[in-house]
Amino acid sequence: MQKILIAPWGNFSSWKEVIYLFDGIEKESESSLSAIYESIKPDKVYILVLDTLSKLESENYDEIVKEVKEKTEDFIKDKLKIDNFEVIVCPGVGTFFDRDTNRTYKFLGNLTDYYSFALYELSKRLDGDLEVHLDLTHGLNYMPVLTYRVIRDLLEALSIKNKVRLVVYNSDPYVGREKEKLSIHIVEDEIVKPYYDFKGINVEFLRTVGFIDKKESGNLKKEINMNPKIKELKAIKQNINVFIASIVYALPLMYSTFYIKNEKIKPYLDEIVNIFQSKIKINCDDKIITRPLFLTENFNSLVMAWFISKVCELEEHIKEELSIEEIEELADTIFRENKYVQFVKREMNSIRNIANILVNEYGIEELEKLHKKWVPIYKFRVDKEEKFKFDNFLAHGGFEKSITQIFISDYTIEKEVIEKDGKIKEKLKVKLSKKETRLRYNPEYIIEENGIKKFIFNYTNKKGELEKIDIFKELEKELLNKK
């Protein structure tokens, strides 16, 4: 299991050297990171700092990031003697006075951009079985709480398929005494449990801040809406929401049939961040940085969609048909802690017994007619009604009888003797092969145009009229309206 150490930092240039005490170690250092590092020996260290550490001497934001990054790297190499680290520069807000330059620096924007950007950056770096150590000692103002939220959100998703542990640290406060001894405390140490209540995405991934004028705001919105990548993203949004819903509601066949590869989502995230950063204005004379755009909750949901796509990818299960055995494997892996998995398990029990109703009601001949053919599940029901009901779709783990087909290629029949009310009665019992019995959605209802999929159920009502039900639309609505 890989160990990662993450720490949000404020302005390290003002830190004093103290003695940090942790796990039997006394470490003289300017940062608590040194003692924790020596104790846990992490494979990688990630330091999160704010762009507010910049002197704002360039109008190019990439140069601002480079300046802060190099300054932080020099401090770590010189003071902490650590080499397996990476510095991540995040957007910050606030007004700061620098005594060295006797200047006031203003960073105008939205505070939540820190969370969104840190989520985006760390989602690219967390993978597999993981032990994350989070040191909140040096975080400034909003940094500790938002960093903790980022880590918690990512690890709860990561633990869907992986073993994940989180350890959180904080030290005694520094009060200004020379060579003060400060103890580092473990605030939290737990095995992280999976979380499935992910949010769906709407169309607005960037918004304008309230302090810019209406004309500039209107121009920015128009430019964003005309961006080709944003247009593509709006078109594929529903497909992404369907994938999210397959994880939220434990729908194995929706997951396997309509899975979206993380590589398909990633370019849209990169483009949104590129737009966000490209509009940042830097006034070197007045020492003001202005971010006219901010990243929305929809951006955060898109990051999580990309991340869970990466986490939950089981290549051998991504296909249009699944055997009962494969469905049960999904129920025991990525859906194992999902509260809706009970519907999947119940439905698999029902499907394993599906032929019994048919055989005992109509005889073996009826089963033989359906043997080795793709047959809608409703054909095995006594009512044999072909009508899609969305409530049934969720209640049956996505295996709604009107849209789901079953292929029975191998079965055995046994006679079972039952005594009831003093009478002996023979009953036939059909056993289906879990490996050879497969399920799929009726391909006639699945349409794909320009890489965008739709799932439309068509049926003829009692008046003889053709009606259509957009299953993706119903599922997306359920996801977006959930509380």
Short mmCIF file of C-alpha atoms in Angstrom, two decimals:
data_model
loop_
_atom_site.label_atom_id
_atom_site.label_comp_id
_atom_site.label_asym_id
_atom_site.label_seq_id
_atom_site.Cartn_x
_atom_site.Cartn_y
_atom_site.Cartn_z
CA MET A 1 0.00 0.00 0.00
CA GLN A 2 1.45 3.33 -1.08
CA LYS A 3 1.92 6.08 1.52
CA ILE A 4 1.25 9.70 0.57
CA LEU A 5 1.82 12.76 2.74
CA ILE A 6 -0.21 15.89 1.89
CA ALA A 7 0.07 19.30 3.54
CA PRO A 8 -1.52 22.71 2.85
CA TRP A 9 0.88 25.55 3.62
CA GLY A 10 0.49 29.26 4.25
CA ASN A 11 3.39 31.74 4.05
CA PHE A 12 6.40 29.61 5.05
CA SER A 13 8.83 32.56 4.83
CA SER A 14 7.77 33.67 8.32
CA TRP A 15 8.09 30.27 10.03
CA LYS A 16 10.53 29.86 12.92
CA GLU A 17 12.56 26.82 13.83
CA VAL A 18 11.09 24.83 16.74
CA ILE A 19 11.37 21.28 18.06
CA TYR A 20 8.56 19.02 16.87
CA LEU A 21 7.75 15.92 18.92
CA PHE A 22 6.10 12.94 17.25
CA ASP A 23 6.17 9.15 17.64
CA GLY A 24 9.33 9.23 19.78
CA ILE A 25 11.06 11.60 17.36
CA GLU A 26 12.39 15.06 18.28
CA LYS A 27 12.96 17.05 15.12
CA GLU A 28 14.31 20.58 14.99
CA SER A 29 12.67 22.15 11.98
CA GLU A 30 10.60 25.01 10.60
CA SER A 31 7.82 22.58 9.69
CA SER A 32 5.93 19.72 11.34
CA LEU A 33 6.34 17.90 8.04
CA SER A 34 9.91 16.92 8.94
CA ALA A 35 8.99 14.81 11.99
CA ILE A 36 5.99 13.19 10.29
CA TYR A 37 8.09 12.46 7.21
CA GLU A 38 10.80 10.79 9.30
CA SER A 39 8.22 8.66 11.12
CA ILE A 40 6.02 7.41 8.27
CA LYS A 41 8.55 7.50 5.38
CA PRO A 42 6.04 8.38 2.63
CA ASP A 43 6.45 7.38 -1.01
CA LYS A 44 5.38 10.85 -2.15
CA VAL A 45 4.73 14.27 -0.61
CA TYR A 46 2.31 16.85 -2.02
CA ILE A 47 2.50 20.44 -0.76
CA LEU A 48 -0.45 22.73 -1.53
CA VAL A 49 0.34 26.45 -1.52
CA LEU A 50 -1.52 29.55 -2.68
CA ASP A 51 -0.66 31.87 -5.54
CA THR A 52 -1.03 34.65 -2.94
CA LEU A 53 2.68 34.05 -2.16
CA SER A 54 3.56 35.79 -5.44
CA LYS A 55 5.03 39.29 -5.66
CA LEU A 56 2.94 39.81 -8.83
CA GLU A 57 5.81 40.96 -11.01
CA SER A 58 4.51 39.36 -14.23
CA GLU A 59 1.23 39.71 -16.14
CA ASN A 60 1.50 36.06 -17.20
CA TYR A 61 -0.27 33.75 -14.74
CA ASP A 62 1.98 30.80 -15.69
CA GLU A 63 4.93 32.89 -14.53
CA ILE A 64 3.15 33.62 -11.24
CA VAL A 65 2.65 29.89 -10.66
CA LYS A 66 6.26 29.19 -11.61
CA GLU A 67 7.53 31.86 -9.18
CA VAL A 68 5.55 30.44 -6.24
CA LYS A 69 6.42 26.87 -7.11
CA GLU A 70 10.16 27.52 -7.33
CA LYS A 71 10.13 29.55 -4.11
CA THR A 72 8.41 26.68 -2.28
CA GLU A 73 10.68 24.04 -3.80
CA ASP A 74 13.77 25.97 -2.71
CA PHE A 75 12.45 26.18 0.86
CA ILE A 76 11.73 22.44 1.02
CA LYS A 77 15.09 21.44 -0.41
CA ASP A 78 17.03 23.89 1.74
CA LYS A 79 15.18 23.64 5.06
CA LEU A 80 13.52 20.21 5.07
CA LYS A 81 15.98 18.20 2.96
CA ILE A 82 13.18 16.29 1.19
CA ASP A 83 13.35 15.30 -2.47
CA ASN A 84 10.32 13.08 -3.25
CA PHE A 85 7.81 15.94 -3.26
CA GLU A 86 5.64 17.96 -5.62
CA VAL A 87 4.31 21.48 -5.11
CA ILE A 88 0.76 22.28 -6.27
CA VAL A 89 -0.04 26.00 -6.58
CA CYS A 90 -3.74 26.73 -6.00
CA PRO A 91 -5.78 29.93 -6.43
CA GLY A 92 -6.20 31.98 -3.26
CA VAL A 93 -8.08 35.10 -2.21
CA GLY A 94 -7.39 37.88 0.28
CA THR A 95 -5.56 41.13 0.92
CA PHE A 96 -2.01 40.92 2.29
CA PHE A 97 0.56 43.48 3.37
CA ASP A 98 4.22 42.61 2.68
CA ARG A 99 6.66 44.31 5.08
CA ASP A 100 9.64 43.52 2.81
CA THR A 101 8.22 45.45 -0.14
CA ASN A 102 5.96 47.75 1.91
CA ARG A 103 3.16 46.94 -0.55
CA THR A 104 -0.40 45.64 -0.26
CA TYR A 105 -1.33 42.70 -2.50
CA LYS A 106 -4.92 41.93 -3.47
CA PHE A 107 -6.16 38.59 -4.80
CA LEU A 108 -9.76 38.90 -5.96
CA GLY A 109 -11.86 35.87 -6.84
CA ASN A 110 -13.99 33.13 -5.34
CA LEU A 111 -12.72 31.34 -2.24
CA THR A 112 -14.17 27.97 -3.32
CA ASP A 113 -11.83 27.89 -6.33
CA TYR A 114 -9.23 26.53 -3.92
CA TYR A 115 -11.39 23.46 -3.27
CA SER A 116 -12.22 22.97 -6.97
CA PHE A 117 -8.63 23.33 -8.16
CA ALA A 118 -7.17 21.13 -5.41
CA LEU A 119 -9.83 18.50 -6.19
CA TYR A 120 -8.87 18.62 -9.88
CA GLU A 121 -5.13 18.37 -9.22
CA LEU A 122 -5.21 15.69 -6.51
CA SER A 123 -7.70 13.53 -8.41
CA LYS A 124 -4.95 13.04 -11.01
CA ARG A 125 -2.50 11.82 -8.38
CA LEU A 126 -4.50 9.44 -6.16
CA ASP A 127 -4.96 5.84 -7.27
CA GLY A 128 -4.98 2.26 -5.99
CA ASP A 129 -4.67 1.08 -2.39
CA LEU A 130 -3.58 4.14 -0.45
CA GLU A 131 -2.55 5.38 2.96
CA VAL A 132 -2.95 9.16 3.04
CA HIS A 133 -1.36 11.25 5.80
CA LEU A 134 -2.71 14.80 5.96
CA ASP A 135 -0.84 17.42 7.98
CA LEU A 136 -3.04 20.47 8.61
CA THR A 137 -0.56 22.25 10.91
CA HIS A 138 0.46 25.05 8.53
CA GLY A 139 -2.72 25.64 6.54
CA LEU A 140 -3.86 29.27 6.31
CA ASN A 141 -7.45 30.37 7.07
CA TYR A 142 -9.74 28.34 4.79
CA MET A 143 -7.03 25.95 3.58
CA PRO A 144 -7.26 23.23 6.29
CA VAL A 145 -11.04 22.73 6.13
CA LEU A 146 -11.18 22.79 2.32
CA THR A 147 -8.14 20.52 1.94
CA TYR A 148 -9.67 18.04 4.38
CA ARG A 149 -12.91 18.12 2.38
CA VAL A 150 -11.02 17.49 -0.88
CA ILE A 151 -9.13 14.53 0.58
CA ARG A 152 -12.25 13.08 2.21
CA ASP A 153 -14.30 13.38 -1.02
CA LEU A 154 -11.61 11.72 -3.13
CA LEU A 155 -10.78 8.95 -0.68
CA GLU A 156 -14.41 7.98 -0.13
CA ALA A 157 -14.71 7.50 -3.89
CA LEU A 158 -11.34 5.74 -4.12
CA SER A 159 -12.38 3.25 -1.43
CA ILE A 160 -15.20 1.94 -3.65
CA LYS A 161 -12.63 -0.45 -5.14
CA ASN A 162 -9.51 0.04 -3.01
CA LYS A 163 -8.25 -0.21 0.56
CA VAL A 164 -7.85 3.33 1.88
CA ARG A 165 -6.63 4.71 5.19
CA LEU A 166 -6.62 8.37 6.27
CA VAL A 167 -4.50 9.81 9.08
CA VAL A 168 -4.86 13.51 9.95
CA TYR A 169 -2.31 15.50 12.00
CA ASN A 170 -2.08 18.88 13.70
CA SER A 171 0.52 20.27 16.07
CA ASP A 172 0.38 22.42 19.17
CA PRO A 173 0.15 26.12 18.24
CA TYR A 174 3.34 28.14 17.95
CA VAL A 175 3.28 31.12 20.35
CA GLY A 176 6.62 32.70 19.53
CA ARG A 177 9.05 31.29 22.09
CA GLU A 178 12.53 30.35 20.91
CA LYS A 179 13.17 26.61 20.43
CA GLU A 180 9.69 25.84 21.61
CA LYS A 181 8.74 22.15 21.80
CA LEU A 182 5.51 21.39 19.95
CA SER A 183 3.76 18.03 20.00
CA ILE A 184 2.18 16.73 16.80
CA HIS A 185 -1.18 15.07 17.42
CA ILE A 186 -3.11 12.47 15.42
CA VAL A 187 -6.53 14.05 14.99
CA GLU A 188 -8.04 11.22 12.99
CA ASP A 189 -6.99 7.71 11.95
CA GLU A 190 -9.50 5.55 10.13
CA ILE A 191 -10.16 3.10 7.33
CA VAL A 192 -12.20 5.07 4.82
CA LYS A 193 -15.56 3.64 3.79
CA PRO A 194 -17.02 4.03 0.28
CA TYR A 195 -19.42 6.85 -0.51
CA TYR A 196 -21.86 6.61 -3.41
CA ASP A 197 -24.03 9.72 -3.14
CA PHE A 198 -22.41 11.59 -6.02
CA LYS A 199 -24.00 14.63 -7.62
CA GLY A 200 -25.02 14.89 -11.25
CA ILE A 201 -23.84 17.67 -13.54
CA ASN A 202 -25.72 20.56 -15.13
CA VAL A 203 -24.45 22.71 -17.97
CA GLU A 204 -22.75 25.64 -16.19
CA PHE A 205 -19.14 24.79 -15.29
CA LEU A 206 -17.84 28.37 -15.04
CA ARG A 207 -19.58 31.46 -13.74
CA THR A 208 -18.64 35.12 -13.60
CA VAL A 209 -17.96 36.70 -10.21
CA GLY A 210 -20.26 39.40 -8.88
CA PHE A 211 -17.73 42.22 -8.76
CA ILE A 212 -17.12 42.61 -12.53
CA ASP A 213 -19.36 44.80 -14.72
CA LYS A 214 -22.31 43.37 -16.67
CA LYS A 215 -20.75 43.94 -20.08
CA GLU A 216 -17.60 41.98 -19.23
CA SER A 217 -19.72 39.29 -17.60
CA GLY A 218 -21.92 38.99 -20.71
CA ASN A 219 -18.93 38.78 -23.05
CA LEU A 220 -17.30 36.06 -20.95
CA LYS A 221 -20.50 34.00 -20.82
CA LYS A 222 -20.91 34.29 -24.59
CA GLU A 223 -17.30 33.24 -25.19
CA ILE A 224 -17.66 30.23 -22.89
CA ASN A 225 -20.90 29.12 -24.56
CA MET A 226 -19.28 29.36 -28.01
CA ASN A 227 -16.28 27.25 -26.98
CA PRO A 228 -16.32 24.00 -29.07
CA LYS A 229 -15.26 21.81 -26.13
CA ILE A 230 -17.96 23.27 -23.90
CA LYS A 231 -20.53 22.60 -26.63
CA GLU A 232 -19.35 18.99 -26.86
CA LEU A 233 -19.53 18.64 -23.09
CA LYS A 234 -23.11 19.90 -22.99
CA ALA A 235 -24.02 17.33 -25.65
CA ILE A 236 -22.44 14.43 -23.74
CA LYS A 237 -23.59 15.64 -20.30
CA GLN A 238 -26.54 13.24 -20.15
CA ASN A 239 -24.33 10.22 -20.91
CA ILE A 240 -22.00 11.25 -18.07
CA ASN A 241 -24.96 11.62 -15.70
CA VAL A 242 -26.19 8.16 -16.67
CA PHE A 243 -22.79 6.72 -15.77
CA ILE A 244 -22.82 8.58 -12.42
CA ALA A 245 -26.35 7.25 -11.78
CA SER A 246 -25.20 3.68 -12.49
CA ILE A 247 -22.78 4.01 -9.55
CA VAL A 248 -25.15 5.95 -7.27
CA TYR A 249 -28.09 3.54 -7.69
CA ALA A 250 -26.08 0.29 -8.13
CA LEU A 251 -27.16 -0.51 -11.70
CA PRO A 252 -24.65 -3.12 -12.98
CA LEU A 253 -26.01 -3.47 -16.52
CA MET A 254 -26.20 0.31 -16.96
CA TYR A 255 -22.60 0.52 -15.71
CA SER A 256 -21.33 -2.14 -18.13
CA THR A 257 -23.34 -1.00 -21.17
CA PHE A 258 -22.99 2.77 -20.83
CA TYR A 259 -19.66 3.14 -19.00
CA ILE A 260 -17.77 6.30 -20.00
CA LYS A 261 -14.00 6.00 -20.09
CA ASN A 262 -12.15 8.58 -17.99
CA GLU A 263 -10.06 9.52 -21.04
CA LYS A 264 -13.23 10.86 -22.64
CA ILE A 265 -14.01 13.19 -19.73
CA LYS A 266 -10.47 14.47 -19.00
CA PRO A 267 -10.08 16.84 -22.02
CA TYR A 268 -13.22 18.73 -20.95
CA LEU A 269 -11.85 19.26 -17.44
CA ASP A 270 -8.56 20.51 -18.86
CA GLU A 271 -10.36 22.93 -21.17
CA ILE A 272 -12.48 24.36 -18.32
CA VAL A 273 -9.35 24.94 -16.20
CA ASN A 274 -7.59 26.47 -19.21
CA ILE A 275 -10.47 28.94 -19.72
CA PHE A 276 -10.53 29.74 -15.99
CA GLN A 277 -6.79 30.49 -15.87
CA SER A 278 -6.59 32.28 -19.22
CA LYS A 279 -9.00 34.99 -18.02
CA ILE A 280 -7.00 35.85 -14.88
CA LYS A 281 -5.86 39.49 -14.96
CA ILE A 282 -2.72 40.68 -13.20
CA ASN A 283 -2.03 44.36 -12.49
CA CYS A 284 1.67 44.48 -11.63
CA ASP A 285 1.64 48.20 -10.78
CA ASP A 286 -1.22 48.06 -8.28
CA LYS A 287 -0.38 44.48 -7.20
CA ILE A 288 -3.86 43.12 -7.89
CA ILE A 289 -4.81 39.75 -9.35
CA THR A 290 -8.41 39.39 -10.54
CA ARG A 291 -10.22 36.16 -11.42
CA PRO A 292 -13.42 37.11 -13.29
CA LEU A 293 -14.53 33.46 -13.48
CA PHE A 294 -15.01 30.83 -10.82
CA LEU A 295 -15.33 27.04 -10.97
CA THR A 296 -18.82 25.80 -10.10
CA GLU A 297 -20.24 22.77 -8.27
CA ASN A 298 -20.86 21.28 -11.72
CA PHE A 299 -17.12 21.39 -12.37
CA ASN A 300 -16.55 19.59 -9.06
CA SER A 301 -19.11 16.95 -10.05
CA LEU A 302 -17.38 16.52 -13.40
CA VAL A 303 -14.05 15.98 -11.62
CA MET A 304 -15.71 13.32 -9.45
CA ALA A 305 -17.28 11.69 -12.53
CA TRP A 306 -13.83 11.49 -14.12
CA PHE A 307 -12.33 10.16 -10.88
CA ILE A 308 -14.94 7.44 -10.27
CA SER A 309 -14.65 6.40 -13.92
CA LYS A 310 -10.93 5.90 -13.30
CA VAL A 311 -11.49 4.15 -9.95
CA CYS A 312 -14.36 1.90 -11.06
CA GLU A 313 -12.99 0.73 -14.40
CA LEU A 314 -13.25 -3.07 -14.59
CA GLU A 315 -12.32 -3.70 -18.22
CA GLU A 316 -13.60 -7.29 -18.31
CA HIS A 317 -17.06 -6.14 -17.17
CA ILE A 318 -17.46 -3.25 -19.61
CA LYS A 319 -19.55 -4.82 -22.37
CA GLU A 320 -23.15 -5.07 -23.54
CA GLU A 321 -23.86 -8.50 -22.02
CA LEU A 322 -23.26 -9.77 -18.49
CA SER A 323 -23.67 -13.25 -17.07
CA ILE A 324 -25.38 -13.73 -13.72
CA GLU A 325 -21.95 -14.60 -12.35
CA GLU A 326 -20.44 -11.33 -13.62
CA ILE A 327 -23.32 -9.29 -12.20
CA GLU A 328 -22.77 -10.90 -8.80
CA GLU A 329 -19.05 -10.09 -9.09
CA LEU A 330 -19.92 -6.40 -9.61
CA ALA A 331 -22.29 -6.56 -6.65
CA ASP A 332 -19.44 -7.88 -4.51
CA THR A 333 -16.83 -5.34 -5.73
CA ILE A 334 -17.73 -1.81 -6.76
CA PHE A 335 -21.27 -1.98 -5.34
CA ARG A 336 -20.48 -3.95 -2.18
CA GLU A 337 -21.18 -1.05 0.22
CA ASN A 338 -23.95 0.57 -1.84
CA LYS A 339 -27.31 0.55 -0.06
CA TYR A 340 -29.07 -0.22 -3.38
CA VAL A 341 -27.09 -3.42 -4.00
CA GLN A 342 -29.80 -5.34 -2.13
CA PHE A 343 -32.04 -4.82 -5.18
CA VAL A 344 -29.41 -6.36 -7.46
CA LYS A 345 -28.96 -9.42 -5.24
CA ARG A 346 -32.71 -9.88 -4.90
CA GLU A 347 -33.15 -9.59 -8.67
CA MET A 348 -30.44 -12.16 -9.38
CA ASN A 349 -32.22 -14.61 -7.08
CA SER A 350 -35.43 -13.90 -8.97
CA ILE A 351 -33.78 -14.37 -12.37
CA ARG A 352 -32.19 -17.66 -11.30
CA ASN A 353 -35.73 -18.87 -10.62
CA ILE A 354 -37.30 -17.15 -13.62
CA ALA A 355 -37.82 -20.33 -15.65
CA ASN A 356 -39.64 -22.11 -12.81
CA ILE A 357 -42.75 -19.96 -13.22
CA LEU A 358 -42.83 -20.58 -16.96
CA VAL A 359 -42.30 -24.36 -16.75
CA ASN A 360 -44.79 -24.98 -13.97
CA GLU A 361 -47.42 -22.70 -15.49
CA TYR A 362 -47.11 -23.64 -19.16
CA GLY A 363 -44.86 -26.73 -19.35
CA ILE A 364 -41.30 -27.55 -20.44
CA GLU A 365 -42.21 -26.93 -24.08
CA GLU A 366 -42.51 -23.18 -23.44
CA LEU A 367 -39.00 -23.05 -22.00
CA GLU A 368 -37.61 -25.01 -24.95
CA LYS A 369 -39.12 -22.42 -27.33
CA LEU A 370 -37.14 -19.67 -25.58
CA HIS A 371 -33.93 -21.70 -25.12
CA LYS A 372 -30.77 -20.18 -26.72
CA LYS A 373 -32.56 -17.03 -27.84
CA TRP A 374 -32.48 -13.46 -26.57
CA VAL A 375 -35.87 -13.09 -24.92
CA PRO A 376 -37.39 -10.13 -23.01
CA ILE A 377 -37.74 -10.95 -19.32
CA TYR A 378 -41.45 -10.10 -19.37
CA LYS A 379 -42.02 -13.24 -21.52
CA PHE A 380 -41.24 -15.32 -18.43
CA ARG A 381 -43.77 -13.48 -16.27
CA VAL A 382 -47.32 -14.68 -15.79
CA ASP A 383 -48.80 -11.30 -16.80
CA LYS A 384 -46.45 -10.96 -19.81
CA GLU A 385 -47.11 -7.22 -19.98
CA GLU A 386 -44.66 -5.16 -22.03
CA LYS A 387 -44.69 -1.72 -20.44
CA PHE A 388 -41.74 0.13 -18.97
CA LYS A 389 -42.10 1.60 -15.47
CA PHE A 390 -39.25 3.73 -14.17
CA ASP A 391 -39.96 2.94 -10.52
CA ASN A 392 -39.59 -0.75 -11.36
CA PHE A 393 -36.35 0.03 -13.18
CA LEU A 394 -34.70 1.29 -9.97
CA ALA A 395 -36.42 -1.23 -7.69
CA HIS A 396 -35.11 -4.12 -9.81
CA GLY A 397 -31.49 -2.92 -9.98
CA GLY A 398 -31.92 -1.77 -13.60
CA PHE A 399 -33.22 -5.16 -14.79
CA GLU A 400 -36.67 -3.88 -15.74
CA LYS A 401 -38.62 -6.65 -17.53
CA SER A 402 -39.59 -4.63 -20.64
CA ILE A 403 -36.08 -3.52 -21.63
CA THR A 404 -33.92 -6.39 -20.33
CA GLN A 405 -33.35 -9.56 -22.34
CA ILE A 406 -32.15 -12.93 -21.07
CA PHE A 407 -30.22 -15.64 -22.94
CA ILE A 408 -30.51 -19.13 -21.43
CA SER A 409 -27.97 -21.50 -22.95
CA ASP A 410 -27.67 -24.13 -20.23
CA TYR A 411 -30.07 -25.44 -17.63
CA THR A 412 -31.05 -28.58 -15.73
CA ILE A 413 -34.49 -29.73 -14.60
CA GLU A 414 -35.19 -31.61 -11.40
CA LYS A 415 -38.43 -32.95 -9.96
CA GLU A 416 -39.35 -31.73 -6.53
CA VAL A 417 -41.98 -33.53 -4.44
CA ILE A 418 -44.15 -31.22 -2.33
CA GLU A 419 -46.71 -32.23 0.28
CA LYS A 420 -49.47 -29.73 0.88
CA ASP A 421 -52.80 -30.25 2.68
CA GLY A 422 -52.14 -33.99 2.77
CA LYS A 423 -51.66 -34.16 -0.98
CA ILE A 424 -48.46 -35.10 -2.81
CA LYS A 425 -47.62 -32.90 -5.75
CA GLU A 426 -44.70 -32.94 -8.18
CA LYS A 427 -43.10 -29.65 -9.12
CA LEU A 428 -40.41 -29.05 -11.74
CA LYS A 429 -37.36 -27.06 -10.66
CA VAL A 430 -35.18 -25.42 -13.33
CA LYS A 431 -31.58 -24.54 -12.47
CA LEU A 432 -29.91 -21.98 -14.72
CA SER A 433 -26.14 -21.82 -15.20
CA LYS A 434 -24.81 -18.62 -13.59
CA LYS A 435 -21.93 -18.55 -16.05
CA GLU A 436 -23.94 -19.25 -19.20
CA THR A 437 -27.12 -17.27 -18.46
CA ARG A 438 -26.61 -13.75 -19.78
CA LEU A 439 -28.50 -10.47 -19.64
CA ARG A 440 -28.48 -7.38 -21.83
CA TYR A 441 -30.62 -4.39 -22.71
CA ASN A 442 -32.68 -4.75 -25.87
CA PRO A 443 -30.33 -3.30 -28.56
CA GLU A 444 -33.34 -2.04 -30.55
CA TYR A 445 -33.85 0.62 -27.87
CA ILE A 446 -30.23 1.86 -27.87
CA ILE A 447 -29.29 4.56 -30.38
CA GLU A 448 -25.84 6.11 -30.92
CA GLU A 449 -25.16 9.20 -33.02
CA ASN A 450 -21.85 11.09 -33.09
CA GLY A 451 -20.67 9.27 -29.96
CA ILE A 452 -23.79 10.24 -27.97
CA LYS A 453 -25.97 7.37 -26.76
CA LYS A 454 -29.72 7.35 -26.14
CA PHE A 455 -31.92 4.67 -24.59
CA ILE A 456 -35.52 4.96 -25.83
CA PHE A 457 -38.21 2.40 -25.00
CA ASN A 458 -40.91 2.12 -27.68
CA TYR A 459 -44.24 0.40 -27.13
CA THR A 460 -47.77 0.37 -28.49
CA ASN A 461 -50.40 1.48 -26.01
CA LYS A 462 -53.94 0.11 -25.70
CA LYS A 463 -55.17 2.61 -28.29
CA GLY A 464 -52.69 1.23 -30.82
CA GLU A 465 -50.53 4.36 -30.63
CA LEU A 466 -46.72 4.26 -30.52
CA GLU A 467 -45.32 5.78 -27.34
CA LYS A 468 -41.73 6.47 -26.35
CA ILE A 469 -40.03 6.68 -22.96
CA ASP A 470 -36.58 8.29 -22.78
CA ILE A 471 -34.91 6.17 -20.09
CA PHE A 472 -31.76 8.33 -19.92
CA LYS A 473 -33.90 11.43 -19.42
CA GLU A 474 -35.81 9.77 -16.57
CA LEU A 475 -32.61 8.52 -14.92
CA GLU A 476 -30.87 11.89 -15.25
CA LYS A 477 -33.89 13.65 -13.74
CA GLU A 478 -33.85 11.23 -10.80
CA LEU A 479 -30.13 11.90 -10.23
CA LEU A 480 -30.34 15.70 -10.49
CA ASN A 481 -33.43 15.95 -8.27
CA LYS A 482 -32.23 13.65 -5.48
CA LYS A 483 -31.83 15.23 -2.06
#
